[in-house]
Amino acid sequence: MAQLTRRQFLVGSVAASLVLGLDRLAFAGPLRPDRAKPPLYTDWRDVYRKRWTWDRVARGTHTNVNCVSSCAWNLYVRDGIVWREEQSSPYVASNASVPDFNPRGCNKGACASDLLTGPSRILHPMKRVGPRGGGRWKRISWDEALGEIAREMVDTLAARGGEGMVCELGPEVDFGPNTVAAMRFFRQVGAPITDSMGQIGDLPIGGTITLGLPHTEGSSDDWFRSDCIVLWAFNPSVTRIPDAHFLNEARYRGAKIVSIAPDWNQSSLHADLWLPVKPGSDAALALAACQVVVAEGLHDADYLREQTDLPFLVRSDDGRFLRESDLKAGGSDSVFAVWDEARGRVVLAPGSQGSTNPSLTFPAGVKPALETKQTVKLVSGKSVAVRTVFAQLRERLARDHTPEQAAPVTGVSATAIRRFARTFARSKAALILSQYGSCKNYHSDLIQRSQILLASLTGNLGRAGGGWRSGAYIALDGMGLLAMQEKLDLPHLALLAAKAKLDPEGVRRAFESVYVPSTLFHAVHGGLGESLEARNGDPKLADGTGPYLKKALDAGWFPMAPKPGAESPRVILSIMGNVLRHSRMGDRIKDTLFAKAKLIVDVNFRISETGRNADILLPAAGWYEKIGIKYVVSFVPYVTLGDRAVQPLGDAKPEWEIFARLAERVGAEATRRGVGITRGFNGEDCDLARLGERFSDGGRFGPEAQEEALAFVLKLSSATKGIDLAKLRAEGGAVRLASLGPQGGTAGIFSEYSQSEPVVPLRDFVEKKQPYPTLTGRQQFYVDHPWFLELGEELPTHKEPPAVGGDHPMTMTGGHARWSVHAMWRDQGLMLRLQRGEPVVYLNAADARQRGIRDHDLVRVRNDLSAFVARAKPSGAIRPGQVHIFHAWEPYQFRGFATHQHLAASPLKVTQLVGDYGHLKWGYAHYEPNQTDRDTRVEVERVEGLA
Ligand code: SF4
């Protein structure tokens, strides 16, 4: 074969990229704005000549991408096309002692303009022709599309009320009008929205159990101040590209980086210590480290006495906390006792949910014993032995969790565990970064509780550069008001916003009135029966999860969840997500919930698996074609503008406009048919005939008012006080926040804020002695709910992962890829060229050899539920017994449309169904069963006869 010279190769590459540039012209159609004049571009040479010219530079970001980041970009616009994007650098250092936030961006963002003109783009409203999923569509007008949807919605709402519809709202939300539009519309028609946090398996349940907060995090420049950073099931070189530089900078400063992951991932490369833990055994590793810390006296006793429930007394007869109600008639069930070793008596601890003293500080002179065994007399006259949680913990750690015991369980040597524990405990500030990867095991809650225990024993929670962090957002109260309040009268709403700031519970309750817990919604309507089966869950549950689910639903612990046997929704609208891809067992959802629906609508800028199985596609504007703001992540405490740089391609429209126009059509259709008040799924009356007027608040926020709606959000949010669109445009597209806004829900920082300091979470609890939002008011490691006691999970412990999907020899793991954020870039040409270009599974080279599998062979990965075919990549970086597949391939990229998600039974965990225990109750993004997939068991075999 003739060899290419380097010059020939480069010339070819440039020509290819220019031809790609021509693709944009084909989409945008500005080639000949005036037919009387010659065309602006005739071929690739014209594109080449104008390559470095532009008409203007706009500010942009990638609003509807759930990348857990936020990055400001300059967009170079010429002839109505964004030709390229370049990182803007408006970020400054919090102060001179830490690095700044520049540069922010990633490889996906750098080709986002290519994605918007790619072959998956939807340019016009489309209607299905032939069977669902058949891939045949016809173009229709917006008038036809909205008319058909409005007719079916009015039919359904009149006949069944709001429960006849559902909005599958995915995680690709922003904090501006486009996301609010869907929430406002569904709130006003009284139909439920599925809460995506549990559905995608991103809920850090162990955080809720221990801290009352699933999400807690600071800014990423605070990582720089750590002396020991543990990347626990976290691969920031791939999944948090804009923030990963802080880790490298911390390492230059002398910090030790520890990577805990089964595989040698792209972040392990940069670590000082890599612990290749067996999948699902992370709790055993954390607890063994805790054992070393306690046995060697490396724990911070004074911190534990004040900040945790470890000095609380537990009864030996029933394993329950000793409560005020045990000690005196009429005493509270939510006030707890400690042993004052200074005076040798029982004392009630302040700060719990039932206490009238809202502080963690014990009265002067009281010294709670960490370790004691006493006998106390109860109000009933009975005497009972009690001892502290810490005493029980120390005993269990010594009995079950020594490094020698953990070594065969985790696959990590006792020496390495000791080294890790000592390094962590002796660091001035040690940090566990446990992000969304840690949420995807059946026993993730136990893993996270054990990780938090390690950070707490060493006094790190609430410390600069220390703690346990799971990711957090900054809530914009103006967004909630725009979504939930019908009247958008500014003086009235300013008052409400001020109240909301003081009442985070109120904000959460408002959200909860529209959300349904999605995992339960799909367990009932989506054919996910496997998730309840005994064979997929904790072997202690002989009858599986079903009986517990029934008890939870009968007790009303999930008031918004549908009852088993409830009639399925007739209209499904999917937006900012891709439920058939991102849900485990999405194939079952397709065959049940989707199969029963009369109308399925997907609002999207690209064709996804969900769209492929819809009836009508509504083309949404891409991120450079509409105005919005990126969700605000705590990592970078800035608000970032996504301006409208160009007109939407084809017939695409911003979501705000789509829903405003749909509201008008539904209102008109209801009026025409005499349908007035319908019943919302939560029991509220909905005036359907006035929907258009209600949505726009009497025309003040009509279809064209996206910019006004965004200005409203910025004006009404405490975090963006004083920041308006003009300031954002003038200052590089991103401006540092004025405050951290309301706390609660996905916002879990609870600290004072300064624009000249990195953000450290949980300081309010440690420095101001504010009680934690838990039943005990402390970091709560002991949970005495009967279901926790029954399952032996009252304390953090390790349990072997269940054999999900059957008794097969290998465990299938996953994680986000470097080349896509969810499915969006999965079929993007530039990104595909950086990898295999089709679904690929990684497995250990020895496992591959044993099965006769060579590089790039097609393999079948199967278990009791399903099977899929992909390419194989044998690798030394993968643990023996592990099969790794990166996240988010679309089913249509697999042979036969069968994906790895179809093998994940995602069993529901019983303890996550509890709803009657202080802080353990259902709440939006707070506590609900989390979908999981990392315990899925599989076998892999070579496929013969396929190429
Ligand atoms: Fe930043 Fe996300 Fe855009 Fe990447 S996709 S550049 S991480 S905003």
PDB file of C-alpha atoms in Angstrom, residues 731-938:
ATOM      1  CA  GLU A 731     -17.583  40.264  31.807  1.00  0.00           C
ATOM      2  CA  GLY A 732     -16.727  37.262  29.690  1.00  0.00           C
ATOM      3  CA  GLY A 733     -19.946  35.290  30.144  1.00  0.00           C
ATOM      4  CA  ALA A 734     -19.387  34.217  33.759  1.00  0.00           C
ATOM      5  CA  VAL A 735     -19.599  36.259  36.962  1.00  0.00           C
ATOM      6  CA  ARG A 736     -18.773  35.147  40.491  1.00  0.00           C
ATOM      7  CA  LEU A 737     -21.844  34.473  42.635  1.00  0.00           C
ATOM      8  CA  ALA A 738     -23.062  36.982  45.154  1.00  0.00           C
ATOM      9  CA  SER A 739     -24.024  34.274  47.647  1.00  0.00           C
ATOM     10  CA  LEU A 740     -24.629  30.535  47.884  1.00  0.00           C
ATOM     11  CA  GLY A 741     -28.414  30.932  47.704  1.00  0.00           C
ATOM     12  CA  PRO A 742     -30.894  28.743  49.570  1.00  0.00           C
ATOM     13  CA  GLN A 743     -29.664  25.443  50.996  1.00  0.00           C
ATOM     14  CA  GLY A 744     -31.309  22.032  50.805  1.00  0.00           C
ATOM     15  CA  GLY A 745     -32.268  19.673  47.978  1.00  0.00           C
ATOM     16  CA  THR A 746     -29.290  19.447  45.661  1.00  0.00           C
ATOM     17  CA  ALA A 747     -27.600  22.415  47.384  1.00  0.00           C
ATOM     18  CA  GLY A 748     -25.658  21.238  50.405  1.00  0.00           C
ATOM     19  CA  ILE A 749     -22.893  23.642  51.321  1.00  0.00           C
ATOM     20  CA  PHE A 750     -24.065  25.157  54.611  1.00  0.00           C
ATOM     21  CA  SER A 751     -21.212  27.633  54.993  1.00  0.00           C
ATOM     22  CA  GLU A 752     -20.501  31.321  55.072  1.00  0.00           C
ATOM     23  CA  TYR A 753     -19.493  32.564  51.645  1.00  0.00           C
ATOM     24  CA  SER A 754     -16.917  35.057  50.557  1.00  0.00           C
ATOM     25  CA  GLN A 755     -15.962  35.982  47.009  1.00  0.00           C
ATOM     26  CA  SER A 756     -12.320  35.895  48.062  1.00  0.00           C
ATOM     27  CA  GLU A 757     -12.262  32.459  49.669  1.00  0.00           C
ATOM     28  CA  PRO A 758     -12.622  28.922  48.301  1.00  0.00           C
ATOM     29  CA  VAL A 759     -15.904  27.332  49.327  1.00  0.00           C
ATOM     30  CA  VAL A 760     -15.697  24.713  52.104  1.00  0.00           C
ATOM     31  CA  PRO A 761     -18.867  22.752  52.819  1.00  0.00           C
ATOM     32  CA  LEU A 762     -20.406  22.070  56.245  1.00  0.00           C
ATOM     33  CA  ARG A 763     -18.688  24.890  58.113  1.00  0.00           C
ATOM     34  CA  ASP A 764     -21.995  26.026  59.640  1.00  0.00           C
ATOM     35  CA  PHE A 765     -22.172  22.757  61.572  1.00  0.00           C
ATOM     36  CA  VAL A 766     -18.559  22.687  62.668  1.00  0.00           C
ATOM     37  CA  GLU A 767     -17.921  26.375  63.281  1.00  0.00           C
ATOM     38  CA  LYS A 768     -21.357  27.679  64.246  1.00  0.00           C
ATOM     39  CA  LYS A 769     -22.497  24.465  65.933  1.00  0.00           C
ATOM     40  CA  GLN A 770     -25.662  24.433  63.821  1.00  0.00           C
ATOM     41  CA  PRO A 771     -27.373  21.004  64.019  1.00  0.00           C
ATOM     42  CA  TYR A 772     -27.164  18.787  60.939  1.00  0.00           C
ATOM     43  CA  PRO A 773     -30.503  18.089  59.224  1.00  0.00           C
ATOM     44  CA  THR A 774     -30.659  14.562  60.667  1.00  0.00           C
ATOM     45  CA  LEU A 775     -32.865  12.993  63.320  1.00  0.00           C
ATOM     46  CA  THR A 776     -30.087  13.218  65.901  1.00  0.00           C
ATOM     47  CA  GLY A 777     -28.886  16.627  64.685  1.00  0.00           C
ATOM     48  CA  ARG A 778     -25.398  15.133  64.338  1.00  0.00           C
ATOM     49  CA  GLN A 779     -23.506  13.247  61.696  1.00  0.00           C
ATOM     50  CA  GLN A 780     -25.533  10.104  62.198  1.00  0.00           C
ATOM     51  CA  PHE A 781     -23.725   6.795  61.851  1.00  0.00           C
ATOM     52  CA  TYR A 782     -26.258   4.729  63.780  1.00  0.00           C
ATOM     53  CA  VAL A 783     -29.768   4.265  62.382  1.00  0.00           C
ATOM     54  CA  ASP A 784     -32.190   2.429  64.651  1.00  0.00           C
ATOM     55  CA  HIS A 785     -35.069   2.113  62.231  1.00  0.00           C
ATOM     56  CA  PRO A 786     -36.466  -1.457  62.434  1.00  0.00           C
ATOM     57  CA  TRP A 787     -35.587  -2.210  58.789  1.00  0.00           C
ATOM     58  CA  PHE A 788     -31.985  -1.125  59.295  1.00  0.00           C
ATOM     59  CA  LEU A 789     -31.762  -3.252  62.439  1.00  0.00           C
ATOM     60  CA  GLU A 790     -33.379  -6.234  60.697  1.00  0.00           C
ATOM     61  CA  LEU A 791     -30.864  -6.091  57.857  1.00  0.00           C
ATOM     62  CA  GLY A 792     -27.875  -5.514  60.130  1.00  0.00           C
ATOM     63  CA  GLU A 793     -27.241  -2.054  58.665  1.00  0.00           C
ATOM     64  CA  GLU A 794     -27.664   0.045  61.810  1.00  0.00           C
ATOM     65  CA  LEU A 795     -23.943   0.859  61.575  1.00  0.00           C
ATOM     66  CA  PRO A 796     -21.859   1.217  58.414  1.00  0.00           C
ATOM     67  CA  THR A 797     -20.875  -2.281  57.396  1.00  0.00           C
ATOM     68  CA  HIS A 798     -19.732  -4.225  54.363  1.00  0.00           C
ATOM     69  CA  LYS A 799     -22.046  -6.641  52.585  1.00  0.00           C
ATOM     70  CA  GLU A 800     -21.115  -8.704  49.590  1.00  0.00           C
ATOM     71  CA  PRO A 801     -22.795  -7.285  46.490  1.00  0.00           C
ATOM     72  CA  PRO A 802     -25.768  -9.347  45.344  1.00  0.00           C
ATOM     73  CA  ALA A 803     -25.398 -11.373  42.172  1.00  0.00           C
ATOM     74  CA  VAL A 804     -27.584  -9.099  40.087  1.00  0.00           C
ATOM     75  CA  GLY A 805     -28.672 -10.740  36.873  1.00  0.00           C
ATOM     76  CA  GLY A 806     -27.758 -14.263  37.937  1.00  0.00           C
ATOM     77  CA  ASP A 807     -24.857 -16.368  39.073  1.00  0.00           C
ATOM     78  CA  HIS A 808     -22.264 -15.435  36.444  1.00  0.00           C
ATOM     79  CA  PRO A 809     -18.512 -15.167  36.934  1.00  0.00           C
ATOM     80  CA  MET A 810     -17.786 -11.578  35.937  1.00  0.00           C
ATOM     81  CA  THR A 811     -18.935  -8.190  37.203  1.00  0.00           C
ATOM     82  CA  MET A 812     -19.840  -5.503  34.709  1.00  0.00           C
ATOM     83  CA  THR A 813     -18.744  -2.016  35.711  1.00  0.00           C
ATOM     84  CA  GLY A 814     -19.151   1.292  33.948  1.00  0.00           C
ATOM     85  CA  GLY A 815     -18.363   4.972  34.021  1.00  0.00           C
ATOM     86  CA  HIS A 816     -18.500   8.102  31.984  1.00  0.00           C
ATOM     87  CA  ALA A 817     -16.400   8.234  28.856  1.00  0.00           C
ATOM     88  CA  ARG A 818     -13.986  10.965  27.843  1.00  0.00           C
ATOM     89  CA  TRP A 819     -15.619  11.259  24.437  1.00  0.00           C
ATOM     90  CA  SER A 820     -19.209  12.000  25.313  1.00  0.00           C
ATOM     91  CA  VAL A 821     -21.397  13.543  27.968  1.00  0.00           C
ATOM     92  CA  HIS A 822     -24.162  10.985  28.213  1.00  0.00           C
ATOM     93  CA  ALA A 823     -25.447  10.014  24.773  1.00  0.00           C
ATOM     94  CA  MET A 824     -25.158  13.428  23.141  1.00  0.00           C
ATOM     95  CA  TRP A 825     -21.722  13.088  21.558  1.00  0.00           C
ATOM     96  CA  ARG A 826     -21.900   9.289  21.308  1.00  0.00           C
ATOM     97  CA  ASP A 827     -22.453   9.394  17.557  1.00  0.00           C
ATOM     98  CA  GLN A 828     -20.452  12.556  16.872  1.00  0.00           C
ATOM     99  CA  GLY A 829     -17.849  11.948  14.177  1.00  0.00           C
ATOM    100  CA  LEU A 830     -14.937  13.825  15.762  1.00  0.00           C
ATOM    101  CA  MET A 831     -15.389  12.026  19.076  1.00  0.00           C
ATOM    102  CA  LEU A 832     -15.899   8.629  17.464  1.00  0.00           C
ATOM    103  CA  ARG A 833     -12.563   9.005  15.719  1.00  0.00           C
ATOM    104  CA  LEU A 834     -10.826   9.142  19.109  1.00  0.00           C
ATOM    105  CA  GLN A 835     -12.064   5.691  20.129  1.00  0.00           C
ATOM    106  CA  ARG A 836     -13.243   2.438  18.587  1.00  0.00           C
ATOM    107  CA  GLY A 837     -16.158   4.122  16.909  1.00  0.00           C
ATOM    108  CA  GLU A 838     -18.648   1.567  18.181  1.00  0.00           C
ATOM    109  CA  PRO A 839     -19.574  -0.027  21.528  1.00  0.00           C
ATOM    110  CA  VAL A 840     -16.599  -1.732  23.114  1.00  0.00           C
ATOM    111  CA  VAL A 841     -16.135  -3.700  26.355  1.00  0.00           C
ATOM    112  CA  TYR A 842     -12.816  -3.816  28.188  1.00  0.00           C
ATOM    113  CA  LEU A 843     -11.801  -6.969  29.984  1.00  0.00           C
ATOM    114  CA  ASN A 844      -8.654  -8.274  31.586  1.00  0.00           C
ATOM    115  CA  ALA A 845      -6.188  -9.784  29.128  1.00  0.00           C
ATOM    116  CA  ALA A 846      -6.034 -13.095  31.036  1.00  0.00           C
ATOM    117  CA  ASP A 847      -9.845 -13.375  31.124  1.00  0.00           C
ATOM    118  CA  ALA A 848      -9.871 -12.695  27.393  1.00  0.00           C
ATOM    119  CA  ARG A 849      -7.199 -15.309  26.686  1.00  0.00           C
ATOM    120  CA  GLN A 850      -9.079 -17.894  28.717  1.00  0.00           C
ATOM    121  CA  ARG A 851     -12.121 -17.306  26.528  1.00  0.00           C
ATOM    122  CA  GLY A 852     -10.237 -17.185  23.233  1.00  0.00           C
ATOM    123  CA  ILE A 853     -11.037 -13.496  22.791  1.00  0.00           C
ATOM    124  CA  ARG A 854      -8.655 -11.256  20.880  1.00  0.00           C
ATOM    125  CA  ASP A 855      -8.560  -7.510  20.418  1.00  0.00           C
ATOM    126  CA  HIS A 856     -11.520  -6.174  18.387  1.00  0.00           C
ATOM    127  CA  ASP A 857     -13.336  -9.519  18.359  1.00  0.00           C
ATOM    128  CA  LEU A 858     -17.070  -9.304  18.666  1.00  0.00           C
ATOM    129  CA  VAL A 859     -18.211 -10.650  22.005  1.00  0.00           C
ATOM    130  CA  ARG A 860     -21.581 -11.414  23.518  1.00  0.00           C
ATOM    131  CA  VAL A 861     -22.055 -10.226  27.100  1.00  0.00           C
ATOM    132  CA  ARG A 862     -24.976 -12.008  28.701  1.00  0.00           C
ATOM    133  CA  ASN A 863     -26.787 -12.766  31.915  1.00  0.00           C
ATOM    134  CA  ASP A 864     -30.230 -14.041  32.938  1.00  0.00           C
ATOM    135  CA  LEU A 865     -31.963 -10.882  31.766  1.00  0.00           C
ATOM    136  CA  SER A 866     -30.538 -10.161  28.346  1.00  0.00           C
ATOM    137  CA  ALA A 867     -27.435 -10.048  26.170  1.00  0.00           C
ATOM    138  CA  PHE A 868     -25.641  -7.551  23.972  1.00  0.00           C
ATOM    139  CA  VAL A 869     -22.847  -7.674  21.407  1.00  0.00           C
ATOM    140  CA  ALA A 870     -19.859  -5.327  21.359  1.00  0.00           C
ATOM    141  CA  ARG A 871     -16.183  -5.227  20.403  1.00  0.00           C
ATOM    142  CA  ALA A 872     -13.672  -6.541  22.929  1.00  0.00           C
ATOM    143  CA  LYS A 873     -10.597  -4.749  24.169  1.00  0.00           C
ATOM    144  CA  PRO A 874      -8.399  -6.987  26.332  1.00  0.00           C
ATOM    145  CA  SER A 875      -6.431  -4.777  28.680  1.00  0.00           C
ATOM    146  CA  GLY A 876      -4.032  -5.013  31.584  1.00  0.00           C
ATOM    147  CA  ALA A 877      -5.744  -1.982  33.117  1.00  0.00           C
ATOM    148  CA  ILE A 878      -8.862  -3.965  33.955  1.00  0.00           C
ATOM    149  CA  ARG A 879      -9.141  -6.143  37.054  1.00  0.00           C
ATOM    150  CA  PRO A 880      -9.515  -9.883  36.538  1.00  0.00           C
ATOM    151  CA  GLY A 881     -13.212 -10.702  36.747  1.00  0.00           C
ATOM    152  CA  GLN A 882     -14.214  -7.200  35.655  1.00  0.00           C
ATOM    153  CA  VAL A 883     -15.909  -6.254  32.380  1.00  0.00           C
ATOM    154  CA  HIS A 884     -15.990  -2.513  31.819  1.00  0.00           C
ATOM    155  CA  ILE A 885     -18.201  -0.634  29.402  1.00  0.00           C
ATOM    156  CA  PHE A 886     -18.201   3.123  29.187  1.00  0.00           C
ATOM    157  CA  HIS A 887     -21.423   4.986  29.564  1.00  0.00           C
ATOM    158  CA  ALA A 888     -24.130   6.084  27.190  1.00  0.00           C
ATOM    159  CA  TRP A 889     -23.900   4.218  23.908  1.00  0.00           C
ATOM    160  CA  GLU A 890     -27.306   4.541  22.288  1.00  0.00           C
ATOM    161  CA  PRO A 891     -29.194   1.271  21.757  1.00  0.00           C
ATOM    162  CA  TYR A 892     -29.257   2.020  18.048  1.00  0.00           C
ATOM    163  CA  GLN A 893     -25.465   1.732  18.032  1.00  0.00           C
ATOM    164  CA  PHE A 894     -25.648  -1.929  19.079  1.00  0.00           C
ATOM    165  CA  ARG A 895     -26.500  -4.886  16.927  1.00  0.00           C
ATOM    166  CA  GLY A 896     -30.162  -5.688  17.557  1.00  0.00           C
ATOM    167  CA  PHE A 897     -30.585  -2.549  19.706  1.00  0.00           C
ATOM    168  CA  ALA A 898     -29.725  -4.531  22.883  1.00  0.00           C
ATOM    169  CA  THR A 899     -27.491  -2.645  25.324  1.00  0.00           C
ATOM    170  CA  HIS A 900     -25.680  -3.201  28.590  1.00  0.00           C
ATOM    171  CA  GLN A 901     -28.465  -1.332  30.412  1.00  0.00           C
ATOM    172  CA  HIS A 902     -30.826  -4.188  29.576  1.00  0.00           C
ATOM    173  CA  LEU A 903     -28.748  -6.539  31.744  1.00  0.00           C
ATOM    174  CA  ALA A 904     -28.947  -4.336  34.860  1.00  0.00           C
ATOM    175  CA  ALA A 905     -31.852  -5.483  37.051  1.00  0.00           C
ATOM    176  CA  SER A 906     -31.222  -2.548  39.420  1.00  0.00           C
ATOM    177  CA  PRO A 907     -32.787  -4.096  42.529  1.00  0.00           C
ATOM    178  CA  LEU A 908     -34.549  -1.718  44.909  1.00  0.00           C
ATOM    179  CA  LYS A 909     -32.923  -1.522  48.304  1.00  0.00           C
ATOM    180  CA  VAL A 910     -35.329  -1.915  51.220  1.00  0.00           C
ATOM    181  CA  THR A 911     -33.670   0.654  53.495  1.00  0.00           C
ATOM    182  CA  GLN A 912     -34.163   3.267  50.798  1.00  0.00           C
ATOM    183  CA  LEU A 913     -37.929   2.804  51.057  1.00  0.00           C
ATOM    184  CA  VAL A 914     -38.051   4.006  54.673  1.00  0.00           C
ATOM    185  CA  GLY A 915     -40.223   7.072  55.139  1.00  0.00           C
ATOM    186  CA  ASP A 916     -40.992   7.455  58.829  1.00  0.00           C
ATOM    187  CA  TYR A 917     -37.654   8.186  60.424  1.00  0.00           C
ATOM    188  CA  GLY A 918     -36.652  11.791  61.018  1.00  0.00           C
ATOM    189  CA  HIS A 919     -34.633  12.812  57.986  1.00  0.00           C
ATOM    190  CA  LEU A 920     -35.201   9.492  56.232  1.00  0.00           C
ATOM    191  CA  LYS A 921     -38.278  10.261  54.210  1.00  0.00           C
ATOM    192  CA  TRP A 922     -38.952  10.712  50.551  1.00  0.00           C
ATOM    193  CA  GLY A 923     -37.975  14.048  49.110  1.00  0.00           C
ATOM    194  CA  TYR A 924     -37.005  15.430  45.743  1.00  0.00           C
ATOM    195  CA  ALA A 925     -33.353  14.466  45.192  1.00  0.00           C
ATOM    196  CA  HIS A 926     -33.161  13.579  48.879  1.00  0.00           C
ATOM    197  CA  TYR A 927     -34.214  10.032  49.675  1.00  0.00           C
ATOM    198  CA  GLU A 928     -35.645   7.459  47.342  1.00  0.00           C
ATOM    199  CA  PRO A 929     -34.522   4.181  45.770  1.00  0.00           C
ATOM    200  CA  ASN A 930     -31.554   4.795  43.547  1.00  0.00           C
ATOM    201  CA  GLN A 931     -31.034   2.905  40.306  1.00  0.00           C
ATOM    202  CA  THR A 932     -27.817   0.927  40.250  1.00  0.00           C
ATOM    203  CA  ASP A 933     -25.858  -1.201  37.793  1.00  0.00           C
ATOM    204  CA  ARG A 934     -22.352  -1.864  39.111  1.00  0.00           C
ATOM    205  CA  ASP A 935     -23.183  -5.248  40.655  1.00  0.00           C
ATOM    206  CA  THR A 936     -24.458  -6.724  37.402  1.00  0.00           C
ATOM    207  CA  ARG A 937     -23.038 -10.186  36.870  1.00  0.00           C
ATOM    208  CA  VAL A 938     -22.284 -11.385  33.368  1.00  0.00           C
TER     209      VAL A 938
END
